[in-house]
Amino acid sequence: MAIECLVLGAGQEVGKSCVVVSINGKRIMFDCGMHMGYADHRRYPDFSLISKSGDFDDALSCVIITHFHLDHIGALPYFTEVCGYNGPIYMTLTFLQYPTKALAPLMLEDYRKVMVGRGEEEQFTYENILDCMKKVTAVDLKQTVQVDKDLQIRAYYAGHVLGAAMFYASMGDAAMVYTGDYNMTPDRHLGAAQIDRMQLDVLITESTYATTIRDSKYAREREFLKAVHKCVANGGKVLIPTFALGRAQELCILLDDYWERMNLKVPIYFSAGLTMQANLYYKVLINWTSQKVKDTYATRNAFDFKNVHSFDRSLLDAPGPCVLFATPGMISGGFSLEVFKHWAPSEANLITLPGYCVAGTVGHKLMSGKPTKVDLDKDTQIDVRCQIHQLSFSPHTDAKGIMDLVKFLSPKHVVLVHGEKPKMDLLKARIKSELGIQCYDPANTETVSFPSTQFVKADASNTFIRSSLTPNFKFLKDEVKAMAPLEVCDERVTEGILAMEKGQKVKILHQDELLTMLGTEKAEVEFGYCFALHICSLKRVLPAIEEISVFDENLLLSVLNMKLSNEVGMQDRVGSLEVNSFRLSICKNDKCPHRRNGDGDGNGDGSSEGIYFCCNWSNLDMKLAWRVISLLKNMDSGVDL
Amino acid sequence: MEQKLLSSLEQIFRIQTKISLKPFSMARSLILNPSTSDQTISSILQILETLSTATINPKFDLLNFITLLCEISIVHRHFSPTVTTILRSLCLHCPSIPPRAAGLALSTLVSIAPASASDLGPAFSEGLFLSLCFGPCVPVRQRLLMDAEKFRVRPSVLLTVLLGFTKDPYPYVRKAALDGLIDFCKWIVVNDHLMVEGCYLRAVELLFDTEECVRCSAVHVVNEWGNWLVENSEDKSKRDCSDALYVQLCSMVRDMSKKVRIEAFNTLGKAGMASEYILMQTLSKKVLPTTKEKMFPGQLSGKLLSLPASSAAGAFIHGLEDEFFEVRSSACYALRMPAVLSADFAAGALGLLMDVLNDDSTVVRLQALETMHHMAVFGHLKVQEMHMHMFLGTLVDMNSSIRFTARKVLRLTKLHDLPLFKLAADSLIQSLEIYPQDEPDVLSLIFDIGRRHGSFAVSITKEILSEIEPSSESTCDFNSSKTAARLVLAISAPLSHGKQQQLHSIPSILYSYAVTMLGRISHCLTEVMNQDTLLAYLSYCSRSTGVNPIDSVKMVEDDLPTETNGRLTCCVRLDMVHMSDGGSEIQSQGLLEPSQIAVPHVADNCVKFILANIGEIWDMTKLGCISEVLMTLRSWKEELATFITDSHQSDSVLILTLQYLHLVKLLSKAWWHVTCPINFIYNEMGNLGYILQKLESTLREVRCRFIGLSKEDELHFLELMLVACTLRLSIFDASCPESALTKLYSTKSRVMLLYEDCSIEPSRFVSELIKVLQKNDTCDISRFRESLEFFSLNQLVFSGSFRYMKAEVDIGDNDWLKPLPFVAGLPVDIPLKIRLHNTPIETKVWLEMRMSKDLNQYVFVDLKLFDGSDEIREFTFIAPFYRTPKVNSFILRLSVGMECLSEEINYFRGHGGPKHELVYLCKEKEVFLSMVVKQC
């Protein structure tokens, strides 16, 4: 059994998040997003890779959507209504009470309108969106959902945006977490991501800010407030393009507090009805907000802004200062572009850009350098004279947050998605070197697979169960290092022996039982291990080997023994090296039962170039044996041997 | 009813062979009812006792039976002896007792009377405890481990058991074992270093446990045992060890569990020392270059074998940004310890704390202010202009305790320029307008900061005047608190410690105005002066023009410090009754140059005041109010320092007083460390050894540099020396008890000699100490401690006319631009102008030339070769320096020192250098030398 990750979107890029994970035979699609930067087929993930025949219901066990941003949910109506997926879809909880599900149709409808407004071909209709939403099952935080007999999923709070969740999925003994987008530091209106410590095989995490380390948010807030205050004090207008939800509320709480403290009378506007409607949702969905909002909720709802009014188009060219929140966030079209056209030519005005803009949008053009002119299309060109303030707070976690989460969860493997390739490479290297965890950053349409933990069902004998109930710890002292501190270990499980008899179920016995079962007086367990060392690597380490005939075993062994003598003193017997119960010899039996092929380190590919060494030892010398084996295997890499 | 129940109960127990739960519940209802008579209870006990002797009955439900007994012992305490007997016989005679019942019986036994378990024989209690712990019943195991210390198990056994159970698969058992280990560290002196390290590392491993309760306890254990390891490690590795512990704790502040984060910050607040680079790293999320490569040994097994120092990155930033106010508040608290240790850290942390003042939670804001106050007490609060906006905002906070704490901080804040001062004063007045109920505290604060920043206060009096003058168009209300505040500010200026010359500029009319508000102002200044004094002061000032009012301000010796609000303030009574109108005129005519004559006079009074009151300070130290003591000493020192002028002769007394204050400060600190080691925060705030060393060297300096001290004074300082030695001997890890003992003996004999000379009785402390020394049982630390209890600081009277030894060294025109030339390998001459004050001809003066830490050279300066008197000697001296290094340029550090002949021990250096310890007479001077460049 294994875990396979097929990345359909957001592999080494930001946009159209979509990862299909096969976990012990079940397939789950995490997120189903669209790319904002493209208008052609690249806009949606390539669903044909999931199933050639187009029968998605059989191919997928379920679809899980982490939050309602378009790059995570945008392709869902297309997938269900156009491609015809009919299986279960999970999002965080239902209408009004359940953020993602409640907010998702809003978001999708807004997007559809923009598309149609741009005169593009309609991909799906409003009815499609509604139909799609009917198929959705809602999930609450920390609620374990049994998707089918074996597959379990659970949602954890992710911060980022209202209703965003990380998802834990377990199938049998394999377990994994898909983070979606998350934030490790709390905002004013949202809390920090929160998850339990679990045994995980794979962690799939976003890496938008794979190399950035942000300083304290307090300083950023101060700078932002200063810039806005200066602009309105000089009579300028401030345009804050934001995604409809989340950032707008965050900045609005910040500005509203500040306005009150400084006693400012400059109006703050919200552009479309949509954002106002979103505010309404926020007021109701208090359970998903930060501790602060929850705490003050009893006295005053933090989303009842005192200084905020809704914007009327006629105010666009009205004199006097104001602050305006407009969608969409990257000035890729819609109302914020319209406002931009009006306000950009004046030096008094200010545009605050979000920390991240997708390439190809006006926001991205404004961020790269300081352009004086921006081409909208072939015919329109706009003079940009206004001030630009880049606002680097972002609902995504920074590099330190990613590292902290990975360290906390300590999974066996990490997969990075939702980031830019060069930065992901750096983060990948850090995770490998600092935490010692295998890390991957597959590109779109690539698959990575990992072995998952294997479990065998076995019966246990009564004696073994009884012995397992009573504590039986022992103290270990490292014999090699005399000054090493004490180590505790619990022996009760290691006392068990797995017995496999032909035609019977696998059974675990207590070691005392074994003799009676076998009907003998003495039984000794011996371990065997047979591995190959490449001739060339042997030659590198032992230059003397040139002179020795390869088949002069004794000589070869004694040379090896000399090499190892610093670490382990072994006795040189005829044809073998021995220490305590450990015995090493050259193996010529091609069908040696202990033989290991394809060890993963590339040494034992079974080619004739290698020399096989066969080892066996008894339980007592377990540590010693593995030490010698690892010494031999790493002989060519370790210089100091 | 009671009787009925009892009789039916007796019946059931007698008749029934198979016992159901019914009689138990009946008995229970009887027992739990507090109004049940003792008679009934005793008959129930009797039934139970008869039953217990016949426990062979296998159906007999022992658990319920013991539960009943347990309940009796809780509700009806006076029956516990009987309960104990029954339980004991049960435990002894019933081997097949089920584990739950046995566990309950054992816990009941020890909780009734801890001694009773040992009556069973220690081996029995221990044996039962162990067999139950190792039994398969998990709840019993957890319960017994939770109060393991009660069972009188041998410590060595208990430690192994606890350590072993940290490996248990059940999280609550792990937690109980860890909690047991926390206490264990406190009451048992563990000697096996490996064992302790094993425990510590096991706890470190459990920091990564999956259960939050285990991680919480693990944080606690890591701190306790880690501290033990730090204390008992060798000096070389001590620093690394404490750094590793600090980083380990820092790495836990990113845990996902709120409880663990709170625990982590709480322990960080109690943690000991940490290196500055680590502390600075906790303020930055980016990894600093200083910590980049640094690794500490981490866990024993598993992946995280080493602990990079960078794990501490941004610990406090994360804490202060946390979602939960409990965590933020703990983080603010944890900032205190490092802020005391390092001024740089305090400066960095202050920036963060100022932002925290914007927090929405009152608890957090308050804690942030408290931390700032803590910084201010230790002199690490450096407020800058950019902070002011945020900081002064708290003065008008809605919450009164926040306002109060903000004022407390402001009281200790140094405002280093006029705009800052104005800003602060304006904000205070503004806050007074909004919250008139704060008037007393605000006015006294204004008075305080006016006194501390006299010159600033003077410079804004003009504004005050123009706003108050009725002639101007201002609509000033003479009843408003605003006016009161302004007047208080104006009248505070003359009482400042600053420059008095500017004080003429305060218009006397302001004092007249102030008189009209006398009651109001004096009400606010009750801590500082009483109404009569204030009136006398105001009326005097309003009448006299042009006379420096400070002349009339006289400190009176019998003024006592009063303690109000936990803050120690010295009452300054202004005694002006004797000054009639005529008198003041005559005096003012007599004082032609007030700046020269008046100042020593005032200084004299100040010295007298300090000497008279220092005894009280000592009492405070003994009570443990260390921060108040340090504050008072510091303010006294600041005041004294203003009197020191450039003339050399007049200020011997002042300098000695200053040195004396310094001595008392060091002594209080050391005393505090030795006697009150409970409080964690202060415990490690400075190394005790370091303080003691400084104390000893200062004492030596005082004794050598002041010549002509009277015998009484010398005795006083010698006694302090004895205290210092005793302090050193009474700490556990005394580094050099031998030398301290020798010193103690030698000082003691000198003291005895002086006592005989002066023919006075030895003080209580000295006589106790002599007793201890006579017993010759010097390894007993507690004996020295006991003798310390008798020490009290006597009043010091400067009776003799003593003089102060001092040297001045002039190197002429030498700086890094104009270095002296030298040739590498050849000696170089350094021409010096040396001026020595008050050096008798027999003084052995040495010139020390230091190039690096261990490369120094001494030159003897023979005073007989030079002209001059004892009072002043001035001569040119050519000092040769032999060991010029092969470098292009180097710096030589020069200082003049005298051999300290009174020191008995002459272990000092040898070959060519001084034989005794040197006492330096001047500050170190730097000489710049540069290689001669060959001209081709």
Tab-separated table of N, CA and C in Angstrom, chain A residues 147-233:
chain	number	residue	atom	x	y	z
A	147	VAL	N	-16.387	9.006	5.663
A	147	VAL	CA	-16.810	9.131	4.268
A	147	VAL	C	-17.352	7.801	3.773
A	148	ASP	N	-16.601	6.749	4.019
A	148	ASP	CA	-17.142	5.402	3.803
A	148	ASP	C	-16.584	4.520	4.914
A	149	LYS	N	-16.613	3.239	4.711
A	149	LYS	CA	-16.276	2.339	5.801
A	149	LYS	C	-14.890	2.610	6.391
A	150	ASP	N	-13.942	2.931	5.536
A	150	ASP	CA	-12.573	3.052	6.035
A	150	ASP	C	-12.061	4.487	6.083
A	151	LEU	N	-12.622	5.311	5.226
A	151	LEU	CA	-12.034	6.639	5.060
A	151	LEU	C	-12.648	7.634	6.046
A	152	GLN	N	-11.766	8.295	6.780
A	152	GLN	CA	-12.216	9.320	7.725
A	152	GLN	C	-11.592	10.651	7.367
A	153	ILE	N	-12.374	11.711	7.531
A	153	ILE	CA	-11.770	13.034	7.369
A	153	ILE	C	-12.158	13.898	8.561
A	154	ARG	N	-11.325	14.911	8.839
A	154	ARG	CA	-11.598	15.804	9.958
A	154	ARG	C	-11.059	17.187	9.592
A	155	ALA	N	-11.832	18.219	9.960
A	155	ALA	CA	-11.422	19.578	9.621
A	155	ALA	C	-10.807	20.264	10.838
A	156	TYR	N	-9.742	21.045	10.609
A	156	TYR	CA	-9.128	21.843	11.673
A	156	TYR	C	-9.121	23.301	11.251
A	157	TYR	N	-9.160	24.167	12.224
A	157	TYR	CA	-9.199	25.603	11.948
A	157	TYR	C	-7.891	26.044	11.292
A	158	ALA	N	-8.000	26.846	10.227
A	158	ALA	CA	-6.794	27.211	9.483
A	158	ALA	C	-6.516	28.701	9.466
A	159	GLY	N	-7.369	29.527	10.058
A	159	GLY	CA	-7.152	30.971	9.967
A	159	GLY	C	-7.449	31.422	8.558
A	160	HIS	N	-6.524	32.105	7.919
A	160	HIS	CA	-6.566	32.490	6.516
A	160	HIS	C	-7.803	33.309	6.155
A	161	VAL	N	-8.954	32.693	6.136
A	161	VAL	CA	-10.163	33.399	5.757
A	161	VAL	C	-11.329	32.721	6.465
A	162	LEU	N	-12.417	33.413	6.554
A	162	LEU	CA	-13.572	32.865	7.262
A	162	LEU	C	-13.925	31.478	6.710
A	163	GLY	N	-13.941	30.492	7.557
A	163	GLY	CA	-14.339	29.158	7.132
A	163	GLY	C	-13.227	28.314	6.544
A	164	ALA	N	-12.007	28.825	6.532
A	164	ALA	CA	-10.913	28.036	5.967
A	164	ALA	C	-10.543	26.918	6.925
A	165	ALA	N	-10.244	25.758	6.360
A	165	ALA	CA	-9.921	24.616	7.208
A	165	ALA	C	-8.768	23.835	6.630
A	166	MET	N	-8.056	23.147	7.520
A	166	MET	CA	-7.100	22.150	7.074
A	166	MET	C	-7.828	20.819	7.186
A	167	PHE	N	-7.489	19.884	6.327
A	167	PHE	CA	-8.179	18.607	6.411
A	167	PHE	C	-7.236	17.465	6.705
A	168	TYR	N	-7.662	16.661	7.668
A	168	TYR	CA	-6.937	15.459	8.025
A	168	TYR	C	-7.699	14.302	7.400
A	169	ALA	N	-7.003	13.390	6.774
A	169	ALA	CA	-7.684	12.226	6.200
A	169	ALA	C	-6.933	10.981	6.612
A	170	SER	N	-7.671	9.957	7.023
A	170	SER	CA	-6.982	8.715	7.347
A	170	SER	C	-7.738	7.558	6.723
A	171	MET	N	-6.973	6.647	6.218
A	171	MET	CA	-7.553	5.463	5.580
A	171	MET	C	-6.753	4.288	6.116
A	172	GLY	N	-7.399	3.480	6.932
A	172	GLY	CA	-6.656	2.394	7.551
A	172	GLY	C	-5.577	2.978	8.436
A	173	ASP	N	-4.338	2.648	8.130
A	173	ASP	CA	-3.265	3.096	8.992
A	173	ASP	C	-2.515	4.283	8.410
A	174	ALA	N	-2.863	4.648	7.207
A	174	ALA	CA	-2.182	5.785	6.611
A	174	ALA	C	-2.962	7.054	6.943
A	175	ALA	N	-2.223	8.108	7.238
A	175	ALA	CA	-2.892	9.361	7.588
A	175	ALA	C	-2.150	10.517	6.943
A	176	MET	N	-2.886	11.553	6.606
A	176	MET	CA	-2.254	12.700	5.989
A	176	MET	C	-3.034	13.966	6.326
A	177	VAL	N	-2.380	15.114	6.113
A	177	VAL	CA	-3.051	16.391	6.304
A	177	VAL	C	-2.835	17.239	5.062
A	178	TYR	N	-3.918	17.848	4.591
A	178	TYR	CA	-3.816	18.827	3.514
A	178	TYR	C	-4.180	20.175	4.128
A	179	THR	N	-3.273	21.129	4.025
A	179	THR	CA	-3.493	22.356	4.789
A	179	THR	C	-4.392	23.361	4.090
A	180	GLY	N	-4.463	23.285	2.755
A	180	GLY	CA	-5.097	24.399	2.055
A	180	GLY	C	-4.268	25.640	2.331
A	181	ASP	N	-4.896	26.810	2.377
A	181	ASP	CA	-4.164	28.011	2.768
A	181	ASP	C	-4.377	28.211	4.255
A	182	TYR	N	-3.325	28.637	4.946
A	182	TYR	CA	-3.480	28.819	6.391
A	182	TYR	C	-2.601	29.944	6.892
A	183	ASN	N	-2.854	30.346	8.108
A	183	ASN	CA	-2.094	31.430	8.712
A	183	ASN	C	-1.744	31.037	10.133
A	184	MET	N	-0.480	31.207	10.467
A	184	MET	CA	-0.047	30.782	11.793
A	184	MET	C	-0.057	31.916	12.809
A	185	THR	N	-0.195	33.150	12.344
A	185	THR	CA	-0.315	34.246	13.310
A	185	THR	C	-1.733	34.789	13.247
A	186	PRO	N	-2.312	35.107	14.386
A	186	PRO	CA	-3.696	35.562	14.368
A	186	PRO	C	-3.816	36.966	13.785
A	187	ASP	N	-4.937	37.233	13.168
A	187	ASP	CA	-5.266	38.561	12.668
A	187	ASP	C	-6.098	39.264	13.715
A	188	ARG	N	-6.631	40.429	13.283
A	188	ARG	CA	-7.588	41.061	14.176
A	188	ARG	C	-8.919	40.322	14.146
A	189	HIS	N	-9.255	39.773	13.008
A	189	HIS	CA	-10.580	39.157	12.942
A	189	HIS	C	-10.554	37.642	12.842
A	190	LEU	N	-9.376	37.060	12.586
A	190	LEU	CA	-9.296	35.599	12.493
A	190	LEU	C	-8.222	35.071	13.439
A	191	GLY	N	-8.407	33.857	13.885
A	191	GLY	CA	-7.426	33.266	14.779
A	191	GLY	C	-6.290	32.610	14.010
A	192	ALA	N	-5.362	32.009	14.729
A	192	ALA	CA	-4.265	31.287	14.098
A	192	ALA	C	-4.696	29.840	13.871
A	193	ALA	N	-4.029	29.197	12.910
A	193	ALA	CA	-4.342	27.801	12.616
A	193	ALA	C	-4.132	26.952	13.856
A	194	GLN	N	-4.913	25.913	13.980
A	194	GLN	CA	-4.854	25.096	15.192
A	194	GLN	C	-5.060	23.640	14.816
A	195	ILE	N	-4.137	22.793	15.190
A	195	ILE	CA	-4.242	21.388	14.823
A	195	ILE	C	-3.632	20.541	15.922
A	196	ASP	N	-4.022	19.272	15.997
A	196	ASP	CA	-3.461	18.391	17.016
A	196	ASP	C	-2.179	17.763	16.502
A	197	ARG	N	-1.397	17.246	17.444
A	197	ARG	CA	-0.195	16.509	17.033
A	197	ARG	C	-0.607	15.071	16.732
A	198	MET	N	-0.291	14.616	15.506
A	198	MET	CA	-0.731	13.277	15.114
A	198	MET	C	0.399	12.562	14.376
A	199	GLN	N	0.223	11.251	14.216
A	199	GLN	CA	1.175	10.478	13.424
A	199	GLN	C	0.778	10.623	11.960
A	200	LEU	N	1.615	11.249	11.166
A	200	LEU	CA	1.228	11.490	9.779
A	200	LEU	C	2.242	10.891	8.823
A	201	ASP	N	1.720	10.402	7.710
A	201	ASP	CA	2.627	9.930	6.659
A	201	ASP	C	2.986	11.085	5.746
A	202	VAL	N	2.005	11.885	5.404
A	202	VAL	CA	2.244	12.969	4.444
A	202	VAL	C	1.585	14.248	4.933
A	203	LEU	N	2.282	15.337	4.728
A	203	LEU	CA	1.694	16.646	4.956
A	203	LEU	C	1.810	17.418	3.647
A	204	ILE	N	0.670	17.857	3.120
A	204	ILE	CA	0.706	18.677	1.909
A	204	ILE	C	0.439	20.108	2.341
A	205	THR	N	1.406	20.962	2.185
A	205	THR	CA	1.247	22.317	2.697
A	205	THR	C	1.437	23.349	1.605
A	206	GLU	N	0.756	24.468	1.766
A	206	GLU	CA	0.963	25.585	0.849
A	206	GLU	C	2.325	26.205	1.127
A	207	SER	N	2.866	26.946	0.179
A	207	SER	CA	4.160	27.574	0.418
A	207	SER	C	4.216	28.902	-0.324
A	208	THR	N	3.165	29.686	-0.195
A	208	THR	CA	3.109	30.970	-0.891
A	208	THR	C	4.308	31.834	-0.508
A	209	TYR	N	4.601	31.891	0.797
A	209	TYR	CA	5.746	32.677	1.246
A	209	TYR	C	6.821	31.726	1.751
A	210	ALA	N	7.445	31.026	0.811
A	210	ALA	CA	8.376	29.979	1.199
A	210	ALA	C	9.666	30.546	1.763
A	211	THR	N	9.986	31.796	1.431
A	211	THR	CA	11.256	32.330	1.922
A	211	THR	C	11.076	33.588	2.765
A	212	THR	N	9.901	34.207	2.682
A	212	THR	CA	9.701	35.446	3.423
A	212	THR	C	9.580	35.149	4.913
A	213	ILE	N	10.219	35.982	5.728
A	213	ILE	CA	9.954	35.925	7.164
A	213	ILE	C	9.452	37.299	7.570
A	214	ARG	N	8.243	37.339	8.005
A	214	ARG	CA	7.667	38.639	8.336
A	214	ARG	C	8.011	39.042	9.755
A	215	ASP	N	8.223	40.345	9.956
A	215	ASP	CA	8.440	40.796	11.326
A	215	ASP	C	7.076	41.001	11.984
A	216	SER	N	7.081	41.614	13.133
A	216	SER	CA	5.838	41.738	13.885
A	216	SER	C	4.782	42.482	13.086
A	217	LYS	N	3.546	42.010	13.188
A	217	LYS	CA	2.473	42.647	12.421
A	217	LYS	C	2.197	44.055	12.929
A	218	TYR	N	2.564	44.314	14.184
A	218	TYR	CA	2.292	45.639	14.750
A	218	TYR	C	2.955	46.730	13.928
A	219	ALA	N	4.197	46.494	13.532
A	219	ALA	CA	4.933	47.498	12.768
A	219	ALA	C	4.259	47.737	11.430
A	220	ARG	N	3.788	46.651	10.810
A	220	ARG	CA	3.125	46.769	9.506
A	220	ARG	C	1.845	47.576	9.632
A	221	GLU	N	1.114	47.292	10.702
A	221	GLU	CA	-0.133	48.026	10.899
A	221	GLU	C	0.138	49.508	11.077
A	222	ARG	N	1.187	49.812	11.839
A	222	ARG	CA	1.516	51.205	12.092
A	222	ARG	C	1.834	51.917	10.778
A	223	GLU	N	2.634	51.252	9.925
A	223	GLU	CA	3.021	51.865	8.642
A	223	GLU	C	1.805	52.117	7.766
A	224	PHE	N	0.943	51.124	7.719
A	224	PHE	CA	-0.251	51.245	6.890
A	224	PHE	C	-1.104	52.417	7.362
A	225	LEU	N	-1.336	52.503	8.649
A	225	LEU	CA	-2.165	53.567	9.193
A	225	LEU	C	-1.536	54.927	8.924
A	226	LYS	N	-0.219	54.972	9.044
A	226	LYS	CA	0.478	56.234	8.811
A	226	LYS	C	0.272	56.686	7.366
A	227	ALA	N	0.457	55.747	6.425
A	227	ALA	CA	0.327	56.087	5.008
A	227	ALA	C	-1.086	56.569	4.687
A	228	VAL	N	-2.071	55.839	5.189
A	228	VAL	CA	-3.461	56.212	4.899
A	228	VAL	C	-3.794	57.562	5.530
A	229	HIS	N	-3.353	57.740	6.762
A	229	HIS	CA	-3.661	58.982	7.469
A	229	HIS	C	-3.044	60.187	6.752
A	230	LYS	N	-1.800	59.996	6.308
A	230	LYS	CA	-1.117	61.094	5.628
A	230	LYS	C	-1.864	61.467	4.356
A	231	CYS	N	-2.289	60.443	3.641
A	231	CYS	CA	-2.979	60.695	2.365
A	231	CYS	C	-4.294	61.447	2.578
A	232	VAL	N	-5.110	60.974	3.498
A	232	VAL	CA	-6.406	61.638	3.674
A	232	VAL	C	-6.231	63.017	4.312
A	233	ALA	N	-5.184	63.175	5.119
A	233	ALA	CA	-4.942	64.483	5.724
A	233	ALA	C	-4.618	65.514	4.653
